[in-house]
Amino acid sequence: HVIDETKKTCVDLRPFLNSPLESDSLQKVRQLLGAVPPQGLESFWFDQGLLLKCIRASAYDSARAHEVFKNYATWLKATGALTLTAEGLKQPLEDGIFRAPPGSLDKEGRQVFYLRIAKLDMKKYAADEVARLMHYMLMIQLERPEVQAQGLTFLDDQKGIGMRHFDLKFAKTVVKAVLNTFPIRFANLLLVNSTFVFKMAFPLLSHLIKPKIRSRFRVVSTHKKILDYISPENLLVEYGGTLKYDHAKWVSQRIALEASIQK
């Protein structure tokens, strides 16, 4: 049984969490993976939590989940992304390129993930570093089963993006890592303050993006239009909402949390 997802719909999978369908999918993917992991992937091969993330991201399509898991485990080994910490990422985290404010939910109850690429210093960070940073922020969200089941709504604020951010090789590296590797369900991608640079770059990158995901892109012409997707009380003040959020405080709290877990 595979969940029927039309191109423009991200089905809410919460009713299927810990269900017989999920158990059946887990068993099928285990059979596809086999009992003997490839060399170097042993630590990932038997991680049931990791496997469930991939199964839920694939809407219980066992064959697809099998491929997602293999690609993701290989990427994790190559990048060491699971060893990343808030302390080690303190400076890029504080830059606020990626944010996921608690309480910022869309009208379907999905977590909103904010992107501000204009804050990215491309001379300071390599594409692989940005991909690992985004992975770190996304994996925090995926600690919650409901996020695994519902997916995320992305708000991509393009204000301030200029030609200094136009590096096709850089963009391809990040897009391929995020869209082809991470076990993330994309519910919506709201494009806010769209720029000429994006309009120029998108046709060059669109072939890397699956049609189903492209169909979930929404060009939002004004801040008022964002309210069609996110209610004011759940939207950051900077976009016309009433939700207050201190990202620097969140980073400090995350560092303290991880330090306490390590003790």
Coordinates of C-alpha atoms in Angstrom, one line a residue:
H1 CA 0.0 0.0 0.0
V2 CA 1.4 3.4 -1.0
I3 CA -0.1 6.8 0.1
D4 CA -1.6 8.6 -2.9
E5 CA 0.1 12.0 -3.1
T6 CA -1.0 14.2 -6.0
K7 CA 1.6 16.6 -7.3
K8 CA 0.2 19.6 -5.4
T9 CA -0.7 17.8 -2.1
C10 CA 1.4 16.8 0.8
V11 CA -0.7 14.2 2.6
D12 CA -0.8 14.4 6.4
L13 CA 0.6 11.1 7.5
R14 CA 0.0 11.5 11.3
P15 CA -2.8 8.9 11.3
F16 CA -0.3 6.3 10.1
L17 CA 2.4 6.9 12.8
N18 CA 3.1 3.6 14.6
S19 CA 0.4 1.9 12.5
P20 CA 0.4 -1.6 10.9
L21 CA 1.2 0.1 7.6
E22 CA 4.3 1.6 9.1
S23 CA 5.4 -1.7 10.6
D24 CA 4.9 -3.4 7.3
S25 CA 6.9 -0.7 5.5
L26 CA 9.7 -1.1 8.0
Q27 CA 9.8 -4.8 7.4
K28 CA 9.8 -4.5 3.6
V29 CA 12.6 -1.9 3.6
R30 CA 14.7 -4.0 6.0
Q31 CA 14.4 -6.9 3.5
L32 CA 15.4 -4.6 0.6
L33 CA 18.5 -3.4 2.6
G34 CA 19.6 -6.9 3.5
A35 CA 21.2 -8.1 6.7
V36 CA 24.8 -7.2 5.8
P37 CA 25.5 -3.4 5.5
P38 CA 28.0 -2.0 3.0
Q39 CA 31.4 -1.3 4.5
G40 CA 31.5 1.9 6.5
L41 CA 27.7 2.2 6.9
E42 CA 27.3 -0.3 9.8
S43 CA 26.4 2.5 12.3
F44 CA 23.5 3.7 10.1
W45 CA 22.2 0.4 8.8
F46 CA 20.5 -0.7 12.0
D47 CA 19.3 2.7 13.2
Q48 CA 15.5 2.3 13.2
G49 CA 14.8 5.9 14.0
L50 CA 16.8 7.0 10.9
L51 CA 15.1 4.4 8.8
L52 CA 11.6 5.5 10.0
K53 CA 12.5 9.1 9.0
C54 CA 13.2 7.9 5.4
I55 CA 10.1 5.7 5.3
R56 CA 7.8 8.6 6.4
A57 CA 9.6 11.0 4.0
S58 CA 8.7 8.5 1.2
A59 CA 5.1 8.3 2.2
Y60 CA 5.5 4.5 2.9
D61 CA 6.7 3.7 -0.6
S62 CA 9.2 1.0 0.4
A63 CA 11.2 1.0 -2.8
R64 CA 11.6 4.8 -2.6
A65 CA 12.4 4.7 1.1
H66 CA 15.1 2.1 0.4
E67 CA 16.8 4.5 -2.1
V68 CA 16.4 7.5 0.2
F69 CA 17.9 5.6 3.1
K70 CA 20.9 4.4 1.1
N71 CA 21.6 7.9 -0.3
Y72 CA 21.2 9.5 3.1
A73 CA 23.4 7.1 5.0
T74 CA 26.1 7.4 2.3
W75 CA 25.9 11.3 2.6
L76 CA 26.0 11.2 6.4
K77 CA 29.1 9.0 6.3
A78 CA 30.8 11.2 3.8
T79 CA 30.1 14.5 5.5
G80 CA 30.0 13.5 9.2
A81 CA 26.8 15.6 9.5
L82 CA 25.5 13.6 12.5
T83 CA 28.5 14.9 14.6
L84 CA 27.6 18.5 14.1
T85 CA 26.9 20.6 17.2
A86 CA 25.4 24.0 18.0
E87 CA 28.6 25.0 19.6
G88 CA 30.6 24.1 16.5
L89 CA 28.1 25.9 14.3
K90 CA 27.6 28.8 16.6
Q91 CA 28.7 31.6 14.1
P92 CA 26.7 30.4 11.0
L93 CA 23.7 29.6 13.3
E94 CA 23.7 33.1 14.7
D95 CA 23.8 34.5 11.1
G96 CA 20.2 33.4 10.9
I97 CA 20.4 31.9 7.4
F98 CA 18.0 29.2 8.5
R99 CA 15.5 29.5 11.3
A100 CA 12.6 27.4 12.6
P101 CA 10.9 29.5 15.3
P102 CA 8.9 27.4 17.8
G103 CA 5.2 28.2 17.4
S104 CA 5.5 29.3 13.8
L105 CA 3.1 27.0 12.1
D106 CA 1.2 27.2 8.8
K107 CA -2.6 26.9 8.7
E108 CA -2.4 23.1 8.4
G109 CA -0.3 23.0 11.6
R110 CA 3.1 22.4 9.9
Q111 CA 6.3 23.9 11.2
V112 CA 7.5 26.9 9.1
F113 CA 11.2 26.9 8.2
Y114 CA 12.6 30.3 7.2
L115 CA 15.5 30.9 4.7
R116 CA 17.4 34.1 4.3
I117 CA 20.1 33.4 1.7
A118 CA 21.0 37.1 1.6
K119 CA 22.6 36.6 5.0
L120 CA 25.0 34.0 3.6
D121 CA 28.6 35.1 3.1
M122 CA 29.6 32.9 0.2
K123 CA 33.3 33.8 0.6
K124 CA 33.2 32.5 4.2
Y125 CA 31.3 29.3 3.8
A126 CA 31.6 26.5 1.2
A127 CA 28.6 24.9 -0.4
D128 CA 29.1 21.6 1.6
E129 CA 29.2 23.6 4.8
V130 CA 25.9 25.3 4.0
A131 CA 24.3 21.9 3.2
R132 CA 25.5 20.6 6.6
L133 CA 24.2 23.7 8.4
M134 CA 20.8 23.3 6.8
H135 CA 20.9 19.6 7.6
Y136 CA 21.6 20.3 11.2
M137 CA 18.6 22.7 11.4
L138 CA 16.3 20.3 9.6
M139 CA 17.2 17.3 11.7
I140 CA 16.3 19.3 14.8
Q141 CA 12.8 19.6 13.4
L142 CA 12.7 15.9 12.4
E143 CA 13.2 14.9 16.0
R144 CA 9.5 15.3 16.2
P145 CA 7.4 12.5 14.6
E146 CA 4.6 14.9 13.7
V147 CA 7.1 16.9 11.5
Q148 CA 8.2 13.7 9.8
A149 CA 4.6 12.9 9.1
Q150 CA 3.3 16.4 8.1
G151 CA 6.4 17.8 6.3
L152 CA 7.5 21.4 6.5
T153 CA 6.4 24.7 4.9
F154 CA 9.5 26.7 3.8
L155 CA 9.4 30.5 3.6
D156 CA 12.2 31.6 1.3
D157 CA 12.8 35.3 1.8
Q158 CA 14.9 36.5 -1.2
K159 CA 15.2 40.1 -0.1
G160 CA 18.7 41.3 -0.6
I161 CA 19.8 38.5 -2.9
G162 CA 22.1 39.9 -5.6
M163 CA 24.6 38.7 -8.2
R164 CA 27.2 38.0 -5.4
H165 CA 24.9 35.1 -4.4
F166 CA 24.8 33.7 -8.0
D167 CA 27.1 30.7 -8.1
L168 CA 25.6 27.9 -10.1
K169 CA 27.9 25.2 -8.8
F170 CA 27.3 26.3 -5.2
A171 CA 23.5 26.3 -5.7
K172 CA 23.6 22.9 -7.4
T173 CA 25.6 21.3 -4.5
V174 CA 23.1 22.6 -1.9
V175 CA 20.0 21.8 -4.0
K176 CA 21.1 18.3 -4.8
A177 CA 22.0 17.6 -1.1
V178 CA 18.7 18.9 0.3
L179 CA 16.2 17.7 -2.4
N180 CA 17.9 14.4 -3.3
T181 CA 19.3 13.3 0.0
F182 CA 17.6 14.6 3.1
P183 CA 14.5 12.7 4.3
I184 CA 12.3 15.8 4.3
R185 CA 8.7 16.2 3.1
F186 CA 8.2 19.5 1.3
A187 CA 4.6 20.7 1.9
N188 CA 5.0 24.2 0.5
L189 CA 7.8 26.5 -0.5
L190 CA 6.7 30.2 -0.3
L191 CA 8.9 32.5 -2.4
V192 CA 8.8 35.9 -0.8
N193 CA 10.4 39.1 -2.2
S194 CA 11.4 37.3 -5.4
T195 CA 14.4 38.8 -7.1
F196 CA 15.7 39.0 -10.7
V197 CA 18.7 36.8 -9.7
F198 CA 16.3 34.0 -8.7
K199 CA 14.3 34.3 -11.9
M200 CA 17.5 34.0 -13.8
A201 CA 18.9 31.1 -11.8
F202 CA 15.7 29.0 -11.4
P203 CA 15.5 27.7 -15.0
L204 CA 19.1 26.5 -14.6
L205 CA 18.3 24.7 -11.4
S206 CA 14.8 23.5 -12.0
H207 CA 15.8 20.3 -13.7
L208 CA 17.4 19.2 -10.4
I209 CA 14.0 19.6 -8.6
K210 CA 11.4 16.8 -8.9
P211 CA 8.2 18.0 -10.6
K212 CA 6.1 17.2 -7.5
I213 CA 8.3 19.5 -5.4
R214 CA 8.3 22.2 -8.1
S215 CA 4.5 22.1 -8.1
R216 CA 4.6 23.1 -4.4
F217 CA 6.4 26.4 -5.0
R218 CA 4.2 29.4 -4.3
V219 CA 5.3 32.9 -5.4
V220 CA 4.0 35.3 -2.7
S221 CA 3.9 38.8 -4.1
T222 CA 3.3 40.7 -0.8
H223 CA 3.6 40.1 3.0
K224 CA -0.2 40.3 3.2
K225 CA -0.5 37.3 0.8
I226 CA 1.7 35.2 3.3
L227 CA -1.4 35.3 5.6
D228 CA -3.1 33.1 3.1
Y229 CA -0.8 30.3 4.3
I230 CA 0.2 31.4 7.9
S231 CA -2.0 33.1 10.4
P232 CA -0.7 36.4 12.0
E233 CA -0.2 34.9 15.4
N234 CA 2.1 32.2 13.9
L235 CA 4.0 34.5 11.6
L236 CA 7.1 36.4 12.5
V237 CA 6.7 40.1 13.1
E238 CA 9.1 40.9 10.2
Y239 CA 6.6 39.4 7.8
G240 CA 3.5 41.2 9.1
G241 CA 2.7 38.7 11.8
T242 CA 2.7 39.1 15.6
L243 CA 5.0 36.2 16.6
K244 CA 8.1 37.4 18.4
Y245 CA 11.3 35.3 18.2
D246 CA 14.9 35.8 19.4
H247 CA 17.1 33.6 17.2
A248 CA 20.3 34.4 19.2
K249 CA 18.6 33.3 22.4
W250 CA 17.5 30.1 20.7
V251 CA 21.1 29.4 19.6
S252 CA 22.3 29.9 23.2
Q253 CA 19.6 27.6 24.6
R254 CA 20.5 24.9 22.0
I255 CA 24.1 25.0 22.9
A256 CA 23.2 24.7 26.6
L257 CA 20.8 21.8 25.9
E258 CA 23.4 19.8 24.0
A259 CA 26.0 20.5 26.7
S260 CA 23.7 19.1 29.3
I261 CA 23.0 16.0 27.3
Q262 CA 26.7 15.4 26.9
K263 CA 27.3 15.4 30.7

